[in-house]
């Protein structure tokens, strides 16, 4: 099989929401939790989740480089570095790591995802009309984003000059566009940030870039990933892909994002849903085993009366502060705290599914939660099938004894009804009203 495009993502939900853009264009695509040991049985599209958003800068650079070297050796023709559409993570460091592996002429950077309100204008990144550094992302516990001007954000991180293509450059004729890009090259500028306020902007810019250079590393969110297959000429005829429906669904929300909390509330307010709250502070206490068993019992009661079930971690500043304070007392890093929480959630899900073999539909929000839960079920990756909504993919777990159909969602993605819609989709009863 021709290896058309390889994507490297820094967390699982990002891996899935970019990879499913390839699936929607007819490219068989799998997401892998780890760098494969060999190059056998790889799909035309492959996404490697390095989980590097949770790592130190040096560790992130190292694992990204390893993933790049694997894709290079496997002969993938195009390389895409998935970026968070809210700019979290070691984005500059990881681009620099891939630059060292592939030595491209240009690294084209367009993190905009316009359908979800992530737009870039004059190099400044916005979320739903607000500058990114003025949103809740600026207070992210792991990767606060305090600079909205993307070129400056990247320059501060990697110490390299960054070029900027504005809307006027994208709209200009090919000759003027070529001059602009060549001027970057003459000034030894290899990294180029691109404005985008619509999917059309992304497509126009990418189409012009491929006419100027054939040695490009592409970098962006699910937005650029959606237009790239057509631009690169690797789209294929799409067949409608089916999946096994689940009579009941379990939703697991480990994300602390306010968007997810609102979506949980909406889902819990619907008929036929039992919700159980899990206080993350208790996970670190002496009574955790007892609480874990009680949580499992409460969830099983919901299933016993025929309901779908939701397990969620509450989110407010008080809870966040308590978790961090508890972690500090135990000498745990932020990463270790998150690992303990997502691991505990994964154990609960594994216990529930072990007792209910017909519970094969899962909605998982937050990258750490999705990955740890999948691993507890024996998963090594996802085979992507479709999108429920923009940036909210559905796929089947690879490597499990039972066939689990899973929807994953990044914490800050989606509309109020998105989680509930995903639950309905897994049961085969969702009707998209758009």
CSV table of C-alpha atoms in Angstrom, one decimal:
chain,number,residue,atom,x,y,z
A,1,UNK,CA,0.0,0.0,0.0
A,2,UNK,CA,1.2,3.5,-0.9
A,3,UNK,CA,2.1,5.4,2.3
A,4,UNK,CA,0.6,8.8,1.4
A,5,UNK,CA,0.5,10.9,4.6
A,6,UNK,CA,1.9,10.5,8.1
A,7,UNK,CA,0.7,12.7,11.0
A,8,UNK,CA,2.4,13.3,14.3
A,9,UNK,CA,0.1,14.5,17.1
A,10,UNK,CA,0.9,15.4,20.7
A,11,UNK,CA,-2.2,14.0,22.3
A,12,UNK,CA,-4.9,11.4,21.4
A,13,UNK,CA,-7.9,13.5,20.8
A,14,UNK,CA,-5.8,15.7,18.5
A,15,UNK,CA,-4.5,12.6,16.7
A,16,UNK,CA,-8.1,11.4,16.2
A,17,UNK,CA,-9.6,14.7,15.1
A,18,UNK,CA,-6.9,15.2,12.5
A,19,UNK,CA,-6.8,11.6,11.3
A,20,UNK,CA,-10.5,11.4,10.7
A,21,UNK,CA,-10.2,14.2,8.2
A,22,UNK,CA,-8.2,11.8,6.1
A,23,UNK,CA,-10.8,9.0,6.6
A,24,UNK,CA,-13.5,11.4,5.4
A,25,UNK,CA,-11.5,11.8,2.1
A,26,UNK,CA,-11.4,8.1,1.5
A,27,UNK,CA,-7.9,7.5,3.0
A,28,UNK,CA,-7.7,4.4,5.2
A,29,UNK,CA,-6.3,5.8,8.4
A,30,UNK,CA,-5.3,4.4,11.8
A,31,UNK,CA,-4.1,6.2,15.0
A,32,UNK,CA,-1.4,4.5,16.9
A,33,UNK,CA,-0.7,5.0,20.6
A,34,UNK,CA,3.0,4.3,20.2
A,35,UNK,CA,5.7,4.4,17.5
A,36,UNK,CA,5.4,1.0,15.8
A,37,UNK,CA,8.3,-1.5,16.1
A,38,UNK,CA,8.2,-2.3,12.4
A,39,UNK,CA,6.8,-1.0,9.1
A,40,UNK,CA,4.4,-3.9,8.4
A,41,UNK,CA,0.7,-3.5,7.7
A,42,UNK,CA,0.6,0.3,7.8
A,43,UNK,CA,-2.3,2.2,6.4
A,44,UNK,CA,-2.1,4.8,3.6
A,45,UNK,CA,-2.7,7.4,6.3
A,46,UNK,CA,-1.2,6.9,9.8
A,47,UNK,CA,-1.3,9.1,12.9
A,48,UNK,CA,1.3,8.6,15.7
A,49,UNK,CA,0.3,10.0,19.1
A,50,UNK,CA,3.5,10.9,20.9
A,51,UNK,CA,1.6,12.1,24.0
A,52,UNK,CA,4.3,14.8,24.1
A,53,UNK,CA,2.0,17.6,25.3
A,54,UNK,CA,2.3,15.9,28.8
A,55,UNK,CA,6.1,15.7,28.6
A,56,UNK,CA,9.0,18.1,29.2
A,57,UNK,CA,10.3,20.1,26.3
A,58,UNK,CA,13.4,17.9,25.8
A,59,UNK,CA,11.4,14.7,26.0
A,60,UNK,CA,8.8,16.2,23.5
A,61,UNK,CA,11.6,17.0,21.1
A,62,UNK,CA,13.1,13.5,21.4
A,63,UNK,CA,9.9,11.5,20.9
A,64,UNK,CA,8.8,13.8,18.0
A,65,UNK,CA,12.1,13.2,16.3
A,66,UNK,CA,11.7,9.5,16.7
A,67,UNK,CA,8.2,9.5,15.2
A,68,UNK,CA,9.5,11.6,12.3
A,69,UNK,CA,12.4,9.2,11.7
A,70,UNK,CA,9.9,6.3,11.6
A,71,UNK,CA,7.7,8.0,9.1
A,72,UNK,CA,10.7,8.9,7.0
A,73,UNK,CA,12.0,5.3,7.0
A,74,UNK,CA,8.5,4.0,6.2
A,75,UNK,CA,8.4,6.2,3.1
A,76,UNK,CA,5.4,8.5,3.9
A,77,UNK,CA,5.2,11.0,1.1
A,78,UNK,CA,3.7,13.9,3.1
A,79,UNK,CA,4.3,14.8,6.7
A,80,UNK,CA,1.8,16.7,8.9
A,81,UNK,CA,2.5,18.0,12.4
A,82,UNK,CA,-0.8,18.2,14.2
A,83,UNK,CA,-1.0,21.4,16.3
A,84,UNK,CA,-3.6,22.2,18.9
A,85,UNK,CA,-6.0,24.8,17.5
A,86,UNK,CA,-5.6,26.6,20.8
A,87,UNK,CA,-1.8,26.5,20.6
A,88,UNK,CA,-1.2,24.4,23.7
A,89,UNK,CA,1.9,22.2,23.8
A,90,UNK,CA,5.5,22.4,22.8
A,91,UNK,CA,4.5,23.5,19.3
A,92,UNK,CA,7.7,25.3,18.2
A,93,UNK,CA,10.0,22.7,19.8
A,94,UNK,CA,8.3,19.8,18.0
A,95,UNK,CA,8.3,21.6,14.6
A,96,UNK,CA,12.1,22.2,15.1
A,97,UNK,CA,12.6,18.5,15.8
A,98,UNK,CA,10.9,17.6,12.6
A,99,UNK,CA,12.8,20.2,10.7
A,100,UNK,CA,16.0,18.5,11.8
A,101,UNK,CA,14.7,15.1,10.5
A,102,UNK,CA,13.3,16.1,7.1
A,103,UNK,CA,15.3,19.4,6.3
A,104,UNK,CA,12.3,20.8,4.3
A,105,UNK,CA,12.4,24.0,2.4
A,106,UNK,CA,9.5,25.4,4.4
A,107,UNK,CA,7.4,24.5,7.5
A,108,UNK,CA,3.9,25.8,6.8
A,109,UNK,CA,2.0,26.6,10.0
A,110,UNK,CA,-1.8,27.2,10.0
A,111,UNK,CA,-3.4,26.2,13.3
A,112,UNK,CA,-6.8,27.8,12.5
A,113,UNK,CA,-9.9,25.6,12.6
A,114,UNK,CA,-12.6,28.1,11.4
A,115,UNK,CA,-15.6,25.7,11.8
A,116,UNK,CA,-14.9,25.7,15.5
A,117,UNK,CA,-14.2,29.4,15.8
A,118,UNK,CA,-10.4,29.2,15.8
A,119,UNK,CA,-9.2,31.8,13.4
A,120,UNK,CA,-5.9,33.6,12.6
A,121,UNK,CA,-5.9,37.3,11.4
A,122,UNK,CA,-2.7,39.3,10.9
A,123,UNK,CA,-0.9,36.5,12.8
A,124,UNK,CA,-3.1,36.9,15.9
A,125,UNK,CA,-5.0,33.8,16.9
A,126,UNK,CA,-8.6,34.0,18.1
A,127,UNK,CA,-11.0,31.6,19.7
A,128,UNK,CA,-14.7,32.6,19.1
A,129,UNK,CA,-13.6,36.2,18.5
A,130,UNK,CA,-11.4,36.5,21.6
A,131,UNK,CA,-7.6,36.7,21.4
A,132,UNK,CA,-6.3,33.3,22.6
A,133,UNK,CA,-4.2,34.9,25.4
A,134,UNK,CA,-7.4,36.4,26.8
A,135,UNK,CA,-9.4,33.1,27.0
A,136,UNK,CA,-9.4,30.3,29.6
A,137,UNK,CA,-6.5,28.7,27.7
A,138,UNK,CA,-4.2,31.4,29.2
A,139,UNK,CA,-4.8,29.7,32.5
A,140,UNK,CA,-4.3,26.1,31.3
A,141,UNK,CA,-2.5,24.3,34.2
A,142,UNK,CA,0.0,22.6,31.9
A,143,UNK,CA,0.4,24.8,28.8
A,144,UNK,CA,-1.0,28.4,29.5
A,145,UNK,CA,-1.0,30.4,26.2
A,146,UNK,CA,-0.1,34.0,27.0
A,147,UNK,CA,0.9,35.3,23.6
A,148,UNK,CA,-1.7,35.6,20.8
A,149,UNK,CA,0.6,36.7,18.0
A,150,UNK,CA,1.8,33.3,16.6
A,151,UNK,CA,5.1,34.4,15.1
A,152,UNK,CA,6.2,35.9,18.4
A,153,UNK,CA,5.0,32.8,20.3
A,154,UNK,CA,7.1,30.6,18.1
A,155,UNK,CA,10.1,32.9,18.0
A,156,UNK,CA,10.1,33.0,21.8
A,157,UNK,CA,10.2,29.2,21.9
A,158,UNK,CA,12.7,28.3,19.2
A,159,UNK,CA,14.7,31.5,18.5
A,160,UNK,CA,14.2,31.3,14.8
A,161,UNK,CA,12.7,34.0,12.5
A,162,UNK,CA,9.1,33.4,11.5
A,163,UNK,CA,7.4,34.6,8.3
A,164,UNK,CA,3.8,35.6,8.1
A,165,UNK,CA,1.4,35.2,5.2
A,166,UNK,CA,-1.6,37.5,5.6
A,167,UNK,CA,-5.0,37.3,4.0
A,168,UNK,CA,-3.9,39.7,1.3
A,169,UNK,CA,-1.0,37.4,0.4
A,170,UNK,CA,-3.3,34.4,0.1
A,171,UNK,CA,-5.7,36.4,-2.1
A,172,UNK,CA,-2.9,37.7,-4.4
A,173,UNK,CA,-2.0,36.0,-7.7
A,174,UNK,CA,0.4,33.1,-7.8
A,175,UNK,CA,3.3,35.3,-9.1
A,176,UNK,CA,3.0,37.7,-6.1
A,177,UNK,CA,2.5,34.8,-3.7
A,178,UNK,CA,5.6,33.1,-5.1
A,179,UNK,CA,7.6,36.4,-4.6
A,180,UNK,CA,6.5,36.7,-1.0
A,181,UNK,CA,7.4,33.1,-0.2
A,182,UNK,CA,10.8,33.3,-2.1
A,183,UNK,CA,11.6,36.5,-0.1
A,184,UNK,CA,11.3,34.4,3.1
A,185,UNK,CA,13.8,31.9,1.6
A,186,UNK,CA,16.2,34.7,0.6
A,187,UNK,CA,16.1,35.9,4.2
A,188,UNK,CA,16.7,32.3,5.5
A,189,UNK,CA,13.2,32.1,7.0
A,190,UNK,CA,11.9,28.5,6.9
A,191,UNK,CA,9.0,28.7,9.2
A,192,UNK,CA,5.9,30.4,7.8
A,193,UNK,CA,2.7,31.2,9.8
A,194,UNK,CA,-0.5,31.6,7.7
A,195,UNK,CA,-3.6,33.6,8.4
A,196,UNK,CA,-7.0,31.8,7.9
A,197,UNK,CA,-10.5,32.9,8.7
A,198,UNK,CA,-12.2,30.1,6.7
A,199,UNK,CA,-11.6,26.7,5.3
A,200,UNK,CA,-11.4,28.3,1.9
A,201,UNK,CA,-8.4,30.5,3.1
A,202,UNK,CA,-6.6,27.3,4.2
A,203,UNK,CA,-7.3,25.6,0.9
A,204,UNK,CA,-6.2,28.6,-1.2
A,205,UNK,CA,-2.9,29.0,0.8
A,206,UNK,CA,-2.1,25.3,0.6
A,207,UNK,CA,-2.8,25.1,-3.1
A,208,UNK,CA,-0.4,28.0,-3.7
A,209,UNK,CA,2.3,26.6,-1.4
A,210,UNK,CA,2.5,23.3,-3.4
A,211,UNK,CA,3.0,25.3,-6.6
A,212,UNK,CA,5.9,27.1,-5.0
A,213,UNK,CA,7.7,24.2,-3.2
A,214,UNK,CA,7.5,20.4,-3.1
A,215,UNK,CA,9.5,20.2,0.2
A,216,UNK,CA,7.1,21.3,2.8
A,217,UNK,CA,6.3,20.0,6.3
A,218,UNK,CA,2.6,20.9,7.0
A,219,UNK,CA,1.5,21.9,10.4
A,220,UNK,CA,-2.0,22.8,11.7
A,221,UNK,CA,-5.1,21.6,13.4
A,222,UNK,CA,-7.9,19.5,12.0
A,223,UNK,CA,-8.8,22.5,9.8
A,224,UNK,CA,-5.7,22.3,7.5
A,225,UNK,CA,-5.8,18.4,7.7
A,226,UNK,CA,-9.3,18.6,6.2
A,227,UNK,CA,-8.3,20.5,3.0
A,228,UNK,CA,-4.8,18.9,2.5
A,229,UNK,CA,-5.8,15.5,0.9
A,230,UNK,CA,-7.5,17.3,-2.0
A,231,UNK,CA,-4.6,19.8,-2.4
A,232,UNK,CA,-2.0,16.9,-2.4
A,233,UNK,CA,-4.1,14.9,-4.8
A,234,UNK,CA,-4.5,11.9,-2.4
A,235,UNK,CA,-8.2,11.9,-1.9
A,236,UNK,CA,-10.0,8.7,-2.8
A,237,UNK,CA,-13.6,7.7,-3.4
A,238,UNK,CA,-15.3,7.4,0.0
A,239,UNK,CA,-17.5,4.5,0.8
A,240,UNK,CA,-20.0,4.8,3.7
A,241,UNK,CA,-18.5,2.9,6.5
A,242,UNK,CA,-20.6,1.1,9.0
A,243,UNK,CA,-20.0,0.3,12.7
A,244,UNK,CA,-21.5,-2.0,15.3
A,245,UNK,CA,-24.2,-0.1,17.3
A,246,UNK,CA,-24.3,-0.4,21.1
A,247,UNK,CA,-27.5,-0.7,23.1
A,248,UNK,CA,-26.1,1.4,25.9
A,249,UNK,CA,-23.3,3.8,26.1
A,250,UNK,CA,-20.8,4.9,28.7
A,251,UNK,CA,-19.4,8.4,28.6
A,252,UNK,CA,-16.3,9.3,30.5
A,253,UNK,CA,-15.3,13.0,31.0
A,254,UNK,CA,-11.9,13.6,32.4
A,255,UNK,CA,-11.5,17.0,30.8
A,256,UNK,CA,-11.4,20.0,33.1
A,257,UNK,CA,-12.6,22.3,30.3
A,258,UNK,CA,-15.7,24.5,31.0
A,259,UNK,CA,-17.0,23.5,27.5
A,260,UNK,CA,-17.0,19.8,28.5
A,261,UNK,CA,-18.6,20.5,31.8
A,262,UNK,CA,-21.5,22.3,30.1
A,263,UNK,CA,-21.8,19.4,27.7
A,264,UNK,CA,-21.9,16.9,30.6
A,265,UNK,CA,-24.7,18.9,32.3
A,266,UNK,CA,-26.7,18.9,29.0
A,267,UNK,CA,-26.3,15.1,28.6
A,268,UNK,CA,-27.2,14.4,32.3
A,269,UNK,CA,-30.4,16.4,31.9
A,270,UNK,CA,-31.7,14.1,29.2
A,271,UNK,CA,-33.9,11.1,29.9
A,272,UNK,CA,-32.3,7.7,30.4
A,273,UNK,CA,-29.0,8.9,31.6
A,274,UNK,CA,-27.4,8.1,35.0
A,275,UNK,CA,-24.5,10.3,36.0
A,276,UNK,CA,-21.8,9.6,38.7
A,277,UNK,CA,-19.4,12.3,39.8
A,278,UNK,CA,-15.9,11.3,40.7
A,279,UNK,CA,-14.0,13.7,43.1
A,280,UNK,CA,-10.4,13.6,41.8
A,281,UNK,CA,-9.0,14.6,45.2
A,282,UNK,CA,-10.3,11.3,46.6
A,283,UNK,CA,-8.2,9.3,44.1
A,284,UNK,CA,-5.1,10.3,46.2
A,285,UNK,CA,-6.7,9.4,49.6
A,286,UNK,CA,-6.5,6.4,51.8
A,287,UNK,CA,-10.2,5.5,51.1
A,288,UNK,CA,-9.8,5.4,47.3
A,289,UNK,CA,-10.3,1.6,47.0
A,290,UNK,CA,-13.7,1.9,48.8
A,291,UNK,CA,-14.7,4.9,46.8
A,292,UNK,CA,-13.7,3.2,43.6
A,293,UNK,CA,-15.9,0.2,44.4
A,294,UNK,CA,-18.8,2.5,45.3
A,295,UNK,CA,-18.4,4.4,42.1
A,296,UNK,CA,-18.5,1.1,40.1
A,297,UNK,CA,-21.7,0.0,42.0
A,298,UNK,CA,-23.4,3.3,41.3
A,299,UNK,CA,-22.6,3.1,37.6
A,300,UNK,CA,-23.8,-0.6,37.4
A,301,UNK,CA,-27.1,0.5,39.0
A,302,UNK,CA,-27.6,2.8,36.1
A,303,UNK,CA,-27.0,0.1,33.6
A,304,UNK,CA,-29.2,-2.3,35.5
A,305,UNK,CA,-32.3,0.0,34.9
A,306,UNK,CA,-31.4,0.3,31.2
A,307,UNK,CA,-29.8,3.7,31.3
A,308,UNK,CA,-26.7,5.1,29.6
A,309,UNK,CA,-24.1,6.1,32.1
A,310,UNK,CA,-21.8,9.1,32.5
A,311,UNK,CA,-18.7,9.2,34.7
A,312,UNK,CA,-17.3,12.7,35.1
A,313,UNK,CA,-14.8,14.7,37.0
A,314,UNK,CA,-16.2,18.0,38.3
A,315,UNK,CA,-14.3,21.2,37.3
A,316,UNK,CA,-14.0,24.5,39.1
A,317,UNK,CA,-11.0,26.4,40.5
A,318,UNK,CA,-11.5,25.0,44.0
A,319,UNK,CA,-11.3,21.4,42.7
A,320,UNK,CA,-8.2,22.3,40.6
A,321,UNK,CA,-6.5,23.9,43.5
A,322,UNK,CA,-7.3,21.0,45.9
A,323,UNK,CA,-5.9,18.5,43.3
A,324,UNK,CA,-2.7,20.4,42.9
A,325,UNK,CA,-2.3,20.9,46.6
A,326,UNK,CA,-2.8,17.2,47.3
A,327,UNK,CA,-0.3,16.3,44.5
A,328,UNK,CA,2.3,18.6,46.0
A,329,UNK,CA,2.0,17.0,49.4
A,330,UNK,CA,2.7,13.6,47.7
A,331,UNK,CA,5.6,15.1,45.7
A,332,UNK,CA,3.8,14.5,42.4
A,333,UNK,CA,4.4,16.5,39.2
A,334,UNK,CA,1.4,17.9,37.2
A,335,UNK,CA,1.9,15.1,34.7
A,336,UNK,CA,1.9,12.4,37.4
A,337,UNK,CA,-1.2,13.9,39.0
A,338,UNK,CA,-3.0,13.8,35.6
A,339,UNK,CA,-1.7,10.3,35.0
A,340,UNK,CA,-3.1,9.1,38.4
A,341,UNK,CA,-6.5,10.5,37.6
A,342,UNK,CA,-6.8,9.2,34.1
A,343,UNK,CA,-5.4,5.8,35.2
A,344,UNK,CA,-8.1,5.6,38.0
A,345,UNK,CA,-10.8,6.4,35.5
A,346,UNK,CA,-9.5,3.8,33.1
A,347,UNK,CA,-9.6,1.2,35.9
A,348,UNK,CA,-13.3,2.0,36.6
A,349,UNK,CA,-14.2,1.7,32.9
A,350,UNK,CA,-12.4,-1.6,32.5
A,351,UNK,CA,-14.3,-3.0,35.5
A,352,UNK,CA,-17.7,-1.8,34.2
A,353,UNK,CA,-17.1,-3.3,30.7
A,354,UNK,CA,-15.8,-6.5,32.2
A,355,UNK,CA,-19.2,-7.0,33.9
A,356,UNK,CA,-21.2,-5.8,30.8
A,357,UNK,CA,-19.9,-7.4,27.6
A,358,UNK,CA,-22.7,-5.7,25.6
A,359,UNK,CA,-21.5,-2.2,26.6
A,360,UNK,CA,-19.3,-1.6,23.6
A,361,UNK,CA,-20.0,2.1,22.9
A,362,UNK,CA,-17.8,4.7,24.7
A,363,UNK,CA,-17.6,8.5,24.5
A,364,UNK,CA,-14.2,9.6,25.9
A,365,UNK,CA,-13.3,13.3,26.4
A,366,UNK,CA,-9.8,14.6,27.1
A,367,UNK,CA,-6.7,13.1,25.5
A,368,UNK,CA,-5.2,11.5,28.7
A,369,UNK,CA,-8.6,10.0,29.6
A,370,UNK,CA,-9.2,8.6,26.2
A,371,UNK,CA,-5.7,7.0,25.9
A,372,UNK,CA,-5.6,5.5,29.4
A,373,UNK,CA,-9.1,4.2,29.2
A,374,UNK,CA,-8.4,2.6,25.8
A,375,UNK,CA,-5.2,1.0,27.1
A,376,UNK,CA,-7.1,-0.5,30.1
A,377,UNK,CA,-9.4,-2.2,27.5
A,378,UNK,CA,-6.3,-3.6,25.7
A,379,UNK,CA,-6.3,-1.0,22.9
A,380,UNK,CA,-3.2,-0.1,20.9
A,381,UNK,CA,-4.8,2.4,18.6
A,382,UNK,CA,-7.9,3.4,16.6
A,383,UNK,CA,-9.2,2.7,13.2
A,384,UNK,CA,-11.1,5.8,12.2
A,385,UNK,CA,-14.5,5.6,10.6
A,386,UNK,CA,-16.3,9.0,10.5
A,387,UNK,CA,-17.0,12.3,12.2
A,388,UNK,CA,-20.1,12.8,14.4
A,389,UNK,CA,-19.5,16.6,14.2
A,390,UNK,CA,-16.6,18.7,13.1
A,391,UNK,CA,-13.5,17.6,14.9
A,392,UNK,CA,-15.4,14.8,16.9
A,393,UNK,CA,-14.3,11.5,15.4
A,394,UNK,CA,-15.7,8.0,15.8
A,395,UNK,CA,-13.6,4.8,15.3
A,396,UNK,CA,-13.0,1.3,16.6
A,397,UNK,CA,-10.3,0.3,19.0
A,398,UNK,CA,-7.4,-1.8,17.6
A,399,UNK,CA,-6.1,-4.7,19.6
A,400,UNK,CA,-9.1,-5.4,22.0
A,401,UNK,CA,-10.8,-8.8,22.4
A,402,UNK,CA,-14.2,-7.2,22.0
A,403,UNK,CA,-15.0,-4.6,19.3
A,404,UNK,CA,-15.4,-1.2,21.0
A,405,UNK,CA,-16.8,1.7,19.1
A,406,UNK,CA,-15.4,4.9,20.5
A,407,UNK,CA,-16.1,8.7,20.0
A,408,UNK,CA,-13.3,10.9,21.3
A,409,UNK,CA,-13.5,14.6,21.9
A,410,UNK,CA,-10.9,17.2,22.8
A,411,UNK,CA,-11.9,19.1,26.0
A,412,UNK,CA,-12.7,22.5,24.5
A,413,UNK,CA,-14.5,21.1,21.3
A,414,UNK,CA,-18.1,21.0,20.4
A,415,UNK,CA,-21.5,22.4,21.0
A,416,UNK,CA,-23.7,22.1,24.2
A,417,UNK,CA,-25.3,18.9,22.8
A,418,UNK,CA,-22.2,17.3,21.4
A,419,UNK,CA,-21.6,14.7,24.1
A,420,UNK,CA,-25.2,13.6,24.0
A,421,UNK,CA,-25.2,13.6,20.2
A,422,UNK,CA,-22.2,11.3,20.3
A,423,UNK,CA,-24.0,8.9,22.7
A,424,UNK,CA,-27.0,8.8,20.4
A,425,UNK,CA,-24.7,8.2,17.3
A,426,UNK,CA,-23.1,5.2,19.0
A,427,UNK,CA,-26.7,3.7,19.6
A,428,UNK,CA,-27.5,4.4,15.9
A,429,UNK,CA,-30.3,6.9,16.7
A,430,UNK,CA,-28.6,10.3,16.2
A,431,UNK,CA,-30.2,12.5,13.6
A,432,UNK,CA,-28.1,15.5,12.6
A,433,UNK,CA,-30.4,18.5,12.4
A,434,UNK,CA,-27.9,20.7,10.7
